Coordinates of N, CA and C and ligand atoms in Angstrom, one line a residue:
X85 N -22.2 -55.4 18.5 CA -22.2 -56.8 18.6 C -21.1 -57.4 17.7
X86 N -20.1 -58.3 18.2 CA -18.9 -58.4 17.7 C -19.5 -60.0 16.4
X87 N -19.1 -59.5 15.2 CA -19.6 -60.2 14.1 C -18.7 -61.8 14.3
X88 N -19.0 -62.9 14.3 CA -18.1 -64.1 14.6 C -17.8 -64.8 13.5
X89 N -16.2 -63.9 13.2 CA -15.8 -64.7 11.7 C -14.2 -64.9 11.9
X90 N -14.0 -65.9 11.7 CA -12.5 -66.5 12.2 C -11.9 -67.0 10.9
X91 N -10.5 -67.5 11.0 CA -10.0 -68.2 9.6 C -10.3 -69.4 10.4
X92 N -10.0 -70.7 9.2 CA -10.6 -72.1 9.3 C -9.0 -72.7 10.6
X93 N -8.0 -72.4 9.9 CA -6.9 -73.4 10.8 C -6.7 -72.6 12.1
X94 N -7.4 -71.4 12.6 CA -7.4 -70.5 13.9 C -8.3 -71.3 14.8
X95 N -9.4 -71.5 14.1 CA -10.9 -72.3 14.8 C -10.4 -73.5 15.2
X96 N -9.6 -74.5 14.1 CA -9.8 -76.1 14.8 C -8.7 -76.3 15.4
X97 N -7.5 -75.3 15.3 CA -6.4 -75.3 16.1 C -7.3 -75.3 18.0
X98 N -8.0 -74.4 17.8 CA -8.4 -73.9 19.2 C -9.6 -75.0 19.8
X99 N -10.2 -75.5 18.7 CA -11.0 -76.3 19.2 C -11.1 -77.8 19.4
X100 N -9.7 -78.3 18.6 CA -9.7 -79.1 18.8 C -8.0 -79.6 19.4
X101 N -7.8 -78.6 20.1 CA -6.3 -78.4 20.4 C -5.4 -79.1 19.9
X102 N -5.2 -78.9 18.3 CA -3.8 -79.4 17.7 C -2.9 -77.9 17.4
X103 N -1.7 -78.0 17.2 CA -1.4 -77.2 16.3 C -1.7 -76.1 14.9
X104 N -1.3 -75.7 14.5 CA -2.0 -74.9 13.2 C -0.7 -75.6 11.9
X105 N 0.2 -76.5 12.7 CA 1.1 -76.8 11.3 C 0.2 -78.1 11.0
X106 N 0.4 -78.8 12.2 CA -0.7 -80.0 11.9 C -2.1 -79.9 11.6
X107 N -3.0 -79.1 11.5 CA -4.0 -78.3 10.7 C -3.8 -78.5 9.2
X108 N -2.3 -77.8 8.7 CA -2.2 -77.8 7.6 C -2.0 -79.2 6.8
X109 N -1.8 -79.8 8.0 CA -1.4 -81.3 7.3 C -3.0 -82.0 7.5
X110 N -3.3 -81.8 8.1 CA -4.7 -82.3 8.2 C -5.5 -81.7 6.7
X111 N -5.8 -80.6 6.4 CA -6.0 -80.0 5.0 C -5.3 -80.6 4.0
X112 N -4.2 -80.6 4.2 CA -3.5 -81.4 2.5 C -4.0 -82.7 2.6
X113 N -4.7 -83.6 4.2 CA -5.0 -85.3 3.8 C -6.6 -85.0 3.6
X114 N -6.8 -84.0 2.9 CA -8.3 -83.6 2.9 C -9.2 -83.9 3.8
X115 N -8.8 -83.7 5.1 CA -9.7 -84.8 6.1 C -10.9 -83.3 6.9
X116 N -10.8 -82.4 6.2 CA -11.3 -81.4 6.7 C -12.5 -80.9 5.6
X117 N -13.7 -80.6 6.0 CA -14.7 -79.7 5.4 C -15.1 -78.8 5.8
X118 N -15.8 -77.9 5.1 CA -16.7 -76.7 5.3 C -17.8 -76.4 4.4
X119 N -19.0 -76.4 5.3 CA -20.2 -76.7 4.5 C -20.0 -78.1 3.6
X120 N -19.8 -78.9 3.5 CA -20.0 -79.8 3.1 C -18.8 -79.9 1.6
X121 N -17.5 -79.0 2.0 CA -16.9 -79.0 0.8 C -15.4 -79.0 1.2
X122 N -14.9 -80.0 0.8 CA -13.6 -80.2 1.5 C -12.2 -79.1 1.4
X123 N -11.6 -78.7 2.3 CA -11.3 -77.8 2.7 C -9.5 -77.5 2.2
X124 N -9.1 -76.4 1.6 CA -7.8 -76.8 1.0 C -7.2 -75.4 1.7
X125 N -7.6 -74.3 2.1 CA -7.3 -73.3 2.1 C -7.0 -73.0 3.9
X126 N -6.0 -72.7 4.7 CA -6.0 -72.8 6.0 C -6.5 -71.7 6.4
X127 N -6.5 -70.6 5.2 CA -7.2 -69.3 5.6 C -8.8 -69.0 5.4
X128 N -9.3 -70.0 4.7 CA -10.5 -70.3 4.6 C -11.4 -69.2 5.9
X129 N -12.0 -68.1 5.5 CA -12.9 -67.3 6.6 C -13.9 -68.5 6.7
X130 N -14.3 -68.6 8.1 CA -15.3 -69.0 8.7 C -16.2 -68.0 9.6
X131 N -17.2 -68.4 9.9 CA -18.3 -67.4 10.5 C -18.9 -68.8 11.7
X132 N -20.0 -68.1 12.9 CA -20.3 -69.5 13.2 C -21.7 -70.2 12.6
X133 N -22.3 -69.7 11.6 CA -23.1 -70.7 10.7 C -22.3 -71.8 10.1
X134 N -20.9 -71.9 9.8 CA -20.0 -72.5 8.6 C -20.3 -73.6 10.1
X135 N -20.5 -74.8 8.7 CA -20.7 -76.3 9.4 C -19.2 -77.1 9.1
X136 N -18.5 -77.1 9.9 CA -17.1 -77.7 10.0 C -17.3 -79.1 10.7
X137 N -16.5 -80.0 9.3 CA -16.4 -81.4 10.0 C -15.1 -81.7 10.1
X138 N -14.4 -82.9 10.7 CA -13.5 -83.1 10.6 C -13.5 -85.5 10.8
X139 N -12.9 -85.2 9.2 CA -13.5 -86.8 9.7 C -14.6 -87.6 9.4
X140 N -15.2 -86.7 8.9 CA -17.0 -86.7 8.5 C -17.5 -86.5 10.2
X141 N -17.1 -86.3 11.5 CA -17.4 -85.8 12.7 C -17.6 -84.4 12.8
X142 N -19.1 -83.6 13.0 CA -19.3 -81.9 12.6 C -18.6 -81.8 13.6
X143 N -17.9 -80.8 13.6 CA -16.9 -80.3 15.3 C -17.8 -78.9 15.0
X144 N -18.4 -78.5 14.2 CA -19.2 -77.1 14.6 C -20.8 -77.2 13.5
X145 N -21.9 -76.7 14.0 CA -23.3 -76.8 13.3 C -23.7 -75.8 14.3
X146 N -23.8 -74.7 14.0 CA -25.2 -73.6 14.5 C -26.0 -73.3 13.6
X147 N -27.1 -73.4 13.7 CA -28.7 -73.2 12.9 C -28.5 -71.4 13.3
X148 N -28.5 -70.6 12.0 CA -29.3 -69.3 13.0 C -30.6 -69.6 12.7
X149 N -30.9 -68.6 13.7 CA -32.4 -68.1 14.2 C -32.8 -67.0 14.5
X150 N -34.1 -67.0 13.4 CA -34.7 -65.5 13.5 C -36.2 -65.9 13.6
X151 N -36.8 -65.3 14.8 CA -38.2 -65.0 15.6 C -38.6 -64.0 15.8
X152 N -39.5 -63.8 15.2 CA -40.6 -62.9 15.2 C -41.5 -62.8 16.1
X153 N -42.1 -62.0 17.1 CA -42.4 -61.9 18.6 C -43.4 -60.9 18.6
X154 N -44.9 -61.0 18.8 CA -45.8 -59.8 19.4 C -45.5 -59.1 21.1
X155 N -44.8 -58.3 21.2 CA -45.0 -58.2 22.3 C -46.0 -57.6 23.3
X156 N -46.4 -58.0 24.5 CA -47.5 -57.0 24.6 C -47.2 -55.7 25.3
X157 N -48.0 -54.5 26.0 CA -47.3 -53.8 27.0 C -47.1 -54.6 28.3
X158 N -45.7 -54.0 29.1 CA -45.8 -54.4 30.6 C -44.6 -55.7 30.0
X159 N -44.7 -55.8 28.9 CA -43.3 -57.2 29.1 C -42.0 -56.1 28.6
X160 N -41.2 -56.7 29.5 CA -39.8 -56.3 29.1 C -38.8 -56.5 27.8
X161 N -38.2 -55.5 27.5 CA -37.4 -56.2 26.2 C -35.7 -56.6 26.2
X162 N -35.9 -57.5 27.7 CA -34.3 -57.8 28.2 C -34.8 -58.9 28.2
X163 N -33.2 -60.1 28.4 CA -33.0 -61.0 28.6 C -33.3 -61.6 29.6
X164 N -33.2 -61.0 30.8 CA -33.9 -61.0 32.2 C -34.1 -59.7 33.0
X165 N -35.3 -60.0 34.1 CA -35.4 -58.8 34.6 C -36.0 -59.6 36.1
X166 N -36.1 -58.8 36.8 CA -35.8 -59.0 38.4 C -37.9 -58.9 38.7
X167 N -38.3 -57.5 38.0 CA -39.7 -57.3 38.0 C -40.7 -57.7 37.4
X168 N -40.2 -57.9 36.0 CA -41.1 -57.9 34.6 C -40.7 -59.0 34.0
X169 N -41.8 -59.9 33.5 CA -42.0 -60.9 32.2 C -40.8 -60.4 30.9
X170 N -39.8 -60.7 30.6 CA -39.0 -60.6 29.6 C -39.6 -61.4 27.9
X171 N -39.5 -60.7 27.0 CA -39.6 -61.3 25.4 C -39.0 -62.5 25.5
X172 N -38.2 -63.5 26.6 CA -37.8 -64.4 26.3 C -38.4 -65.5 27.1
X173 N -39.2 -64.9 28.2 CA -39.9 -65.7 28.9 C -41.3 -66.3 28.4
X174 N -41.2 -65.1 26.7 CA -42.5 -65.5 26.6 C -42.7 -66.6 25.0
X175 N -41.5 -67.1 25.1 CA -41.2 -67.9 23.9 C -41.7 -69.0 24.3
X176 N -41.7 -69.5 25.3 CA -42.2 -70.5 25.7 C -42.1 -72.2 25.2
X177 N -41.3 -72.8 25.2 CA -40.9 -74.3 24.5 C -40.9 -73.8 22.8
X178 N -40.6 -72.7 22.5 CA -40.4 -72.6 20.9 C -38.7 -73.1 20.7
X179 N -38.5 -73.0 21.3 CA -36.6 -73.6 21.4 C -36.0 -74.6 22.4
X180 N -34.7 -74.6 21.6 CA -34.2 -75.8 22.8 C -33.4 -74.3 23.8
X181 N -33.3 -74.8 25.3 CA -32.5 -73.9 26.3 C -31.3 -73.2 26.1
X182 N -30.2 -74.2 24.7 CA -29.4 -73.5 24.3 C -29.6 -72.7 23.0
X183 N -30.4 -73.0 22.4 CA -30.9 -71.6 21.6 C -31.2 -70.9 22.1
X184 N -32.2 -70.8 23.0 CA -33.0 -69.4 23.4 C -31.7 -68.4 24.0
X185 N -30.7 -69.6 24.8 CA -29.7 -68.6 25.0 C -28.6 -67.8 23.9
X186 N -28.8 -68.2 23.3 CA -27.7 -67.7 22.3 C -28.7 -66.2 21.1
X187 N -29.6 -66.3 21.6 CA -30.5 -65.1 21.2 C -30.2 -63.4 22.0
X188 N -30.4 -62.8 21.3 CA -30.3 -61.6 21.2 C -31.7 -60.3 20.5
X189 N -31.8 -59.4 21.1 CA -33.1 -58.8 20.5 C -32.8 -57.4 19.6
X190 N -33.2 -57.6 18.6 CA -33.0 -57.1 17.5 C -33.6 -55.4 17.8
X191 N -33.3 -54.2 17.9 CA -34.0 -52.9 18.3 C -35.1 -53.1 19.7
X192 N -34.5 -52.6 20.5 CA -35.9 -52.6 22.1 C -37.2 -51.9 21.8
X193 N -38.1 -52.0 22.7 CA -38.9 -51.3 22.8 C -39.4 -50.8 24.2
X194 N -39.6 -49.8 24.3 CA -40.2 -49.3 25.6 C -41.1 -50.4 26.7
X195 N -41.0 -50.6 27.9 CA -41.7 -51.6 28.4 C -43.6 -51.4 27.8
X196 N -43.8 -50.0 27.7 CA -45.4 -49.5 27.5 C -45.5 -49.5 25.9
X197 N -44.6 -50.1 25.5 CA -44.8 -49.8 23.7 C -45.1 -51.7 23.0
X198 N -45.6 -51.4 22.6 CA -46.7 -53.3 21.9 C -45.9 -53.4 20.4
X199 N -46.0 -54.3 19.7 CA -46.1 -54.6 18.5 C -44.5 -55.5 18.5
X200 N -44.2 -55.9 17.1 CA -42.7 -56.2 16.4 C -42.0 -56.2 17.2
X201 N -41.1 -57.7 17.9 CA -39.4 -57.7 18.4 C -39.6 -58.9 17.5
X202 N -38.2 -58.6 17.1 CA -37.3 -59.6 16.2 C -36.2 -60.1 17.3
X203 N -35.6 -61.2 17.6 CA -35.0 -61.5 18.4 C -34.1 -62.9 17.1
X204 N -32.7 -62.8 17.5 CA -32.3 -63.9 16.7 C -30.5 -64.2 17.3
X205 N -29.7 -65.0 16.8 CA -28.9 -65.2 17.2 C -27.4 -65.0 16.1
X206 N -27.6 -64.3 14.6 CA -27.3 -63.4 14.0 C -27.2 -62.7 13.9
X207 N -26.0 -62.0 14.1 CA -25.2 -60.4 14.6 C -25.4 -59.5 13.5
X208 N -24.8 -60.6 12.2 CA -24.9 -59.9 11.3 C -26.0 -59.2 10.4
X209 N -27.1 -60.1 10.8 CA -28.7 -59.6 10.5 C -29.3 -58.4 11.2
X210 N -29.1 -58.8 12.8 CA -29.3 -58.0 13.6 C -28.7 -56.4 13.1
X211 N -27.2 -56.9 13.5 CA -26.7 -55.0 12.8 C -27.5 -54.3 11.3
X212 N -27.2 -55.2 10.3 CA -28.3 -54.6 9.4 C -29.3 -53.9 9.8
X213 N -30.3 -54.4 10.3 CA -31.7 -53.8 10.6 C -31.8 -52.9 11.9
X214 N -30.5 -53.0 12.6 CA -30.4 -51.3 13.4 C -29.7 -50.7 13.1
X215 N -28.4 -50.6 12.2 CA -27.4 -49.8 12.1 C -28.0 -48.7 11.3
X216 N -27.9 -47.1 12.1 CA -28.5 -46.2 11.0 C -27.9 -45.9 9.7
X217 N -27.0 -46.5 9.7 CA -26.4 -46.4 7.8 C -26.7 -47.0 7.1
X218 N -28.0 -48.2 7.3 CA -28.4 -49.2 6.6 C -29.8 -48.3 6.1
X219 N -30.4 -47.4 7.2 CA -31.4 -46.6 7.0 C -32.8 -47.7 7.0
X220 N -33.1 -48.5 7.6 CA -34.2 -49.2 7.3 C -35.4 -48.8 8.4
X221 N -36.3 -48.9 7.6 CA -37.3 -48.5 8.3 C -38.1 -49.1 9.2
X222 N -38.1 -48.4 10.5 CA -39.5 -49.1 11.6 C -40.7 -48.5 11.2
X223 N -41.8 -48.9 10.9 CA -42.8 -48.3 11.4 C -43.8 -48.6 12.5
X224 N -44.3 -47.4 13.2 CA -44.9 -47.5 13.8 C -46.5 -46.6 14.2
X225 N -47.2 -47.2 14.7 CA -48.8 -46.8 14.7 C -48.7 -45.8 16.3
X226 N -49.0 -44.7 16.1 CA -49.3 -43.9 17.5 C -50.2 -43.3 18.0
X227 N -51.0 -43.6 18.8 CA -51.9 -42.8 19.6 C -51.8 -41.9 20.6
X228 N -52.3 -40.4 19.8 CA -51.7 -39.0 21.0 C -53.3 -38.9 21.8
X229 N -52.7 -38.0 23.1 CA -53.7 -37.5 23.9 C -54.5 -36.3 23.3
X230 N -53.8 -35.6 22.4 CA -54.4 -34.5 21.8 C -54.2 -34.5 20.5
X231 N -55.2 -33.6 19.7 CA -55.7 -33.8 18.2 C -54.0 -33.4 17.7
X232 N -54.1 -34.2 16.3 CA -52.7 -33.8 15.8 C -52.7 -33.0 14.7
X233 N -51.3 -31.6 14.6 CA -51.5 -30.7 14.2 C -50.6 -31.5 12.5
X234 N -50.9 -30.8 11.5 CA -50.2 -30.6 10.1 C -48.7 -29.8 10.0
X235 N -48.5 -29.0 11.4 CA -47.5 -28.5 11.8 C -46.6 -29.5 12.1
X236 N -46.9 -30.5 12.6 CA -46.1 -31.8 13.1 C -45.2 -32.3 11.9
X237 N -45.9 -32.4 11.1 CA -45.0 -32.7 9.7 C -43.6 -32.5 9.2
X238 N -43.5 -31.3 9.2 CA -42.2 -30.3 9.0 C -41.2 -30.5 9.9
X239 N -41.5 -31.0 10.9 CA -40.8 -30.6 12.0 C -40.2 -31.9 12.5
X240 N -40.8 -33.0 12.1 CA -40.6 -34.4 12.6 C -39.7 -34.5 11.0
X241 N -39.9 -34.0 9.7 CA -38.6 -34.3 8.8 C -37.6 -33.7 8.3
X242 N -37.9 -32.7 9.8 CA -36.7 -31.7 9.7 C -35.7 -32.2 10.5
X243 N -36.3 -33.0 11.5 CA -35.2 -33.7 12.4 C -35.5 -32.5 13.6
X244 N -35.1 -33.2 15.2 CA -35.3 -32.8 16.0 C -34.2 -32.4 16.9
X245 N -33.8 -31.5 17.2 CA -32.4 -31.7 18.4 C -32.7 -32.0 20.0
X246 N -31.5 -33.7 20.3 CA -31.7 -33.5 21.5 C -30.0 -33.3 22.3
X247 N -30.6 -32.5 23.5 CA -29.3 -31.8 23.6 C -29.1 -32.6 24.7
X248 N -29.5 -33.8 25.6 CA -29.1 -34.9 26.1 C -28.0 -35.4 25.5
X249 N -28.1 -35.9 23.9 CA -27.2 -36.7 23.2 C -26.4 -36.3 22.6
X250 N -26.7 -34.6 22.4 CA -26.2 -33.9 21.3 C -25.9 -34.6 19.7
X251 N -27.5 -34.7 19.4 CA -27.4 -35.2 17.9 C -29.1 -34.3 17.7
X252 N -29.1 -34.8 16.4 CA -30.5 -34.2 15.6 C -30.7 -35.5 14.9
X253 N -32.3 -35.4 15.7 CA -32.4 -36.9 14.9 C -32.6 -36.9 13.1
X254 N -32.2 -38.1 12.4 CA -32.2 -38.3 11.3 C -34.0 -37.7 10.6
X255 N -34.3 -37.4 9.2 CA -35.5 -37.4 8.8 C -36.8 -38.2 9.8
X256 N -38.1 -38.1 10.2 CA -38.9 -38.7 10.3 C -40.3 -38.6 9.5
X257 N -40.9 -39.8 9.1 CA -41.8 -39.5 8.1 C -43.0 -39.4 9.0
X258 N -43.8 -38.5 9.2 CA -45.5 -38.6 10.0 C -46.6 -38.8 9.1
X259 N -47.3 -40.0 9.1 CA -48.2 -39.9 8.4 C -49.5 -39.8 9.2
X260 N -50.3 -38.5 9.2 CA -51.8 -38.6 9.9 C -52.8 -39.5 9.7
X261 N -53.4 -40.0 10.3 CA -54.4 -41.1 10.0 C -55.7 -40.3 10.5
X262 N -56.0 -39.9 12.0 CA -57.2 -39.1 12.9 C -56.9 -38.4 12.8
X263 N -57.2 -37.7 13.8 CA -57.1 -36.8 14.8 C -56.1 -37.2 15.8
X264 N -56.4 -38.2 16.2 CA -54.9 -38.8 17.4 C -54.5 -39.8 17.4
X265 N -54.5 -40.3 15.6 CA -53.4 -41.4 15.2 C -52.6 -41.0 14.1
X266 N -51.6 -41.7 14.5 CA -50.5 -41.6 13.0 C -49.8 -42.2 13.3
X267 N -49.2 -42.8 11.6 CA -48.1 -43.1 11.6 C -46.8 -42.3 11.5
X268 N -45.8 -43.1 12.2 CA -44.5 -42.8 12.3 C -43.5 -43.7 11.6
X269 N -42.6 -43.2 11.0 CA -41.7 -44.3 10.1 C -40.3 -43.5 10.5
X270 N -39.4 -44.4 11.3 CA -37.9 -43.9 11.7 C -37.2 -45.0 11.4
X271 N -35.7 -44.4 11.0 CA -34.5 -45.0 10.1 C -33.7 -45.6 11.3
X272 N -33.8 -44.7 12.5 CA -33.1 -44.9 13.4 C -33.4 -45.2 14.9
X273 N -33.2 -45.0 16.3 CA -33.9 -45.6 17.1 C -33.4 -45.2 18.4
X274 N -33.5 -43.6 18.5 CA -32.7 -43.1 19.7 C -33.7 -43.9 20.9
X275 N -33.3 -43.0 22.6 CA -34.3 -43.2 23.3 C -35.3 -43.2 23.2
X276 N -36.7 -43.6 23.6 CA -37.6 -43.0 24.0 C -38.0 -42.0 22.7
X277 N -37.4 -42.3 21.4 CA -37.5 -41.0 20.1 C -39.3 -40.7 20.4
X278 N -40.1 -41.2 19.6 CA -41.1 -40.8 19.4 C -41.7 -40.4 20.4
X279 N -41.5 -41.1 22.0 CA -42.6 -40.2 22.8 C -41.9 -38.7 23.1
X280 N -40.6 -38.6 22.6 CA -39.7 -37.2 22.9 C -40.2 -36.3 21.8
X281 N -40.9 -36.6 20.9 CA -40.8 -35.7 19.7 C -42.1 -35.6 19.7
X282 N -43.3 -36.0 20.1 CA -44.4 -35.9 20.3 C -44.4 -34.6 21.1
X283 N -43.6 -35.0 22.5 CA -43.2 -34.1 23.8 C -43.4 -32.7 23.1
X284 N -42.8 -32.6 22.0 CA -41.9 -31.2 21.3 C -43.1 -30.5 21.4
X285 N -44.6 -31.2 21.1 CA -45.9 -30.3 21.1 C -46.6 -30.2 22.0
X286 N -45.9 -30.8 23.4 CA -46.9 -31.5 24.6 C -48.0 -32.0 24.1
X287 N -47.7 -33.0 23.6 CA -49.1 -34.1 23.3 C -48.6 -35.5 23.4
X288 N -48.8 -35.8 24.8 CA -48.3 -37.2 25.0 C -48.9 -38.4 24.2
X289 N -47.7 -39.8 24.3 CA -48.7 -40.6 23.7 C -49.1 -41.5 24.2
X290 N -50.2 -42.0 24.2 CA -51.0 -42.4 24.9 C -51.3 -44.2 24.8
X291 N -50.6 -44.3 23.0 CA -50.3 -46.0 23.1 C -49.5 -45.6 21.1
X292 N -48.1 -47.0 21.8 CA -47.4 -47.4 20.7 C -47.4 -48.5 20.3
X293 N -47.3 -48.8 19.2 CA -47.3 -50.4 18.5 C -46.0 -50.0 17.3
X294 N -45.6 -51.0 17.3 CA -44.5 -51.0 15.9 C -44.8 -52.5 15.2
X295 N -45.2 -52.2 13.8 CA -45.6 -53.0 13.1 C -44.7 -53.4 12.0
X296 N -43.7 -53.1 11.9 CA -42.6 -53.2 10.6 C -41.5 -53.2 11.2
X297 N -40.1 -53.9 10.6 CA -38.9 -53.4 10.6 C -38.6 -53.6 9.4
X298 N -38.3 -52.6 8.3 CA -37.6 -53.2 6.5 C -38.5 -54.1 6.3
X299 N -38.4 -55.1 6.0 CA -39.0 -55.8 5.1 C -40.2 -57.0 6.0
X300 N -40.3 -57.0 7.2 CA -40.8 -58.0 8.2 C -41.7 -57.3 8.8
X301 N -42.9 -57.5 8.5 CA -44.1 -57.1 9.2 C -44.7 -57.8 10.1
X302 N -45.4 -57.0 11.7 CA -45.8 -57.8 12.3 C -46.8 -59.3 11.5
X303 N -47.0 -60.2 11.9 CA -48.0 -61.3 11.0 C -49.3 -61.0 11.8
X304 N -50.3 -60.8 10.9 CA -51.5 -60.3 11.5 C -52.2 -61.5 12.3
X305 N -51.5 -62.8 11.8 CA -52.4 -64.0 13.0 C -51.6 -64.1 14.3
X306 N -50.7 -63.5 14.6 CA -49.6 -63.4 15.5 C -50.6 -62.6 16.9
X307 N -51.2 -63.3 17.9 CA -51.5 -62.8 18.8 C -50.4 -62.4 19.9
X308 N -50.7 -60.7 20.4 CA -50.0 -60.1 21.3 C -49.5 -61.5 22.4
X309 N -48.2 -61.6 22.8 CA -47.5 -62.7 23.1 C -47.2 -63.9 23.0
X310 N -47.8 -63.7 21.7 CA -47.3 -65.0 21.0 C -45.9 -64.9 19.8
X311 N -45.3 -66.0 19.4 CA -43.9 -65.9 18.6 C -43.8 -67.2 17.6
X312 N -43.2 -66.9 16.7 CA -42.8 -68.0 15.7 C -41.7 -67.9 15.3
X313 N -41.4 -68.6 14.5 CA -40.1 -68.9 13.6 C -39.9 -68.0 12.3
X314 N -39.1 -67.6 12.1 CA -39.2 -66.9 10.8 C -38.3 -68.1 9.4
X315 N -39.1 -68.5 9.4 CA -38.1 -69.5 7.9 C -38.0 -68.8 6.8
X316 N -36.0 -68.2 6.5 CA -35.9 -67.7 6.0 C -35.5 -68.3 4.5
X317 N -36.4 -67.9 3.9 CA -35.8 -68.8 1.9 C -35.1 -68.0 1.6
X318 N -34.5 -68.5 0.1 CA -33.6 -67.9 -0.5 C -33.8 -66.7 -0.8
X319 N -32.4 -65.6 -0.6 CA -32.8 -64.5 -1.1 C -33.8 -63.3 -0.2
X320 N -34.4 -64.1 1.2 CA -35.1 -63.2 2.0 C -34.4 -62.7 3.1
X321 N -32.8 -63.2 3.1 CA -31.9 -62.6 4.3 C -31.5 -61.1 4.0
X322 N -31.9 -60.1 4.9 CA -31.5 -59.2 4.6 C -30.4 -58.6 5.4
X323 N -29.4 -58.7 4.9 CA -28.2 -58.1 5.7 C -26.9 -57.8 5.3
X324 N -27.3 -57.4 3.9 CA -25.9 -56.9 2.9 C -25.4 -55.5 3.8
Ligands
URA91 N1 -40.0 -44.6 20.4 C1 -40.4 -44.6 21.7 O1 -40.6 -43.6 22.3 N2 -40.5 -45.8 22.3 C2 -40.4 -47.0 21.7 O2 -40.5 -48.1 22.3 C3 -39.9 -47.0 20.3 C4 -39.8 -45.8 19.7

């Protein structure tokens, strides 16, 4: 996802079709802000959160947005789909029509897999919390069709090879709960990973929920298809 950060005299050249010398003269008659701070630098990086006025007139204001979403099974985790209820169909008057569109979904989930989509319209957030170098963790709750072995353990943090991708997946942490539940905690987010690595024992699974991503847990009053707002305070963005 291409991160949207421009210099300041490139943006209002383009957007408000003057030149970029007259730009600069526009900046020396201070008639230009950013964030609310008058603007001297023509190189000034901007991003599209940066609130640019011109005039005391905002010529740019985007709000991001980050939502938090139960999904249930059987909904899709696309923007549209031809067959299936999409995670965006099921937002339901939470947005105006041009936000919902400018959203994007934060890691997929299997159509048969329930719990946690983050969906938001920050790239930069977004890549944080999938990029495997960031290493953050999903967890997830799994239910197998057959009892689960202590052999599973070793084997899921030894990493698994799949020779589709030709990679070996990163560490996975298994934590047993039953006999045919456990948790799973992955950094990363190949296909289909967990029901492939279950595969490895022939013990299908039988139902997935993901209740974490890093630091955002599903909200436990959050009924399966229902969604809110994430209001983010100081200091709770994570996306260094
Ligand atoms: N692993 C899977 O197999 N499916 C998911 O939806 C997520 C992780």
């Amino acid at each position: 996802m291409a991160i949207n950060r421009s210099r300041l005299d490139r943006f209002i050249s383009e957007k408000c079709n003057i030149n970029r010398k007259n730009v600069r003269s526009l900046l020396a008659q201070k008639r230009v802000s950013v964030d609310g701070i008058i603007a001297s630098d023509i190189a000034q990086p901007i991003n599209k959160f940066s609130v640019i006025s011109l005039d005391n007139q905002i010529i740019q204001q985007h709000k991001p947005l980050y939502i938090m979403l139960h999904k249930p099974v059987g909904v899709v985790c696309a923007t549209k789909d031809e067959k299936h209820k999409t995670v965006i169909d099921l937002l339901n008057g939470l947005l105006t029509p041009s936000e919902q569109a400018s959203l994007h979904i934060v890691g997929r989930l299997d159509l048969n897999t329930s719990g946690l989509v983050l969906l938001t319209n920050d790239s930069r957030w977004s890549e944080h919390l999938t990029s495997p170098q960031s290493k953050v963790a999903k967890h997830y709750l799994v239910t197998l069709q057959h009892p689960l072995h202590q052999e599973y353990i070793p084997a899921f943090a030894k990493g698994m090879y799949f020779a589709y991708e030709d990679i070996t997946t990163k560490p996975v942490t298994l934590n047993i709960l039953s006999q045919h539940q456990a948790e799973v905690i992955l950094t990363e987010g190949r296909y289909h990973q967990i029901k492939r690595m279950f595969g490895r024992f022939n013990n299908p699974v039988i139902a997935l929920h993901r209740t974490s991503i890093g630091s955002y847990r599903l909200a436990k009053d959050l009924k399966a298809g229902e969604s809110k707002i994430i209001v983010m305070e100081e200091g709770m963005l994570d996306r260094s």
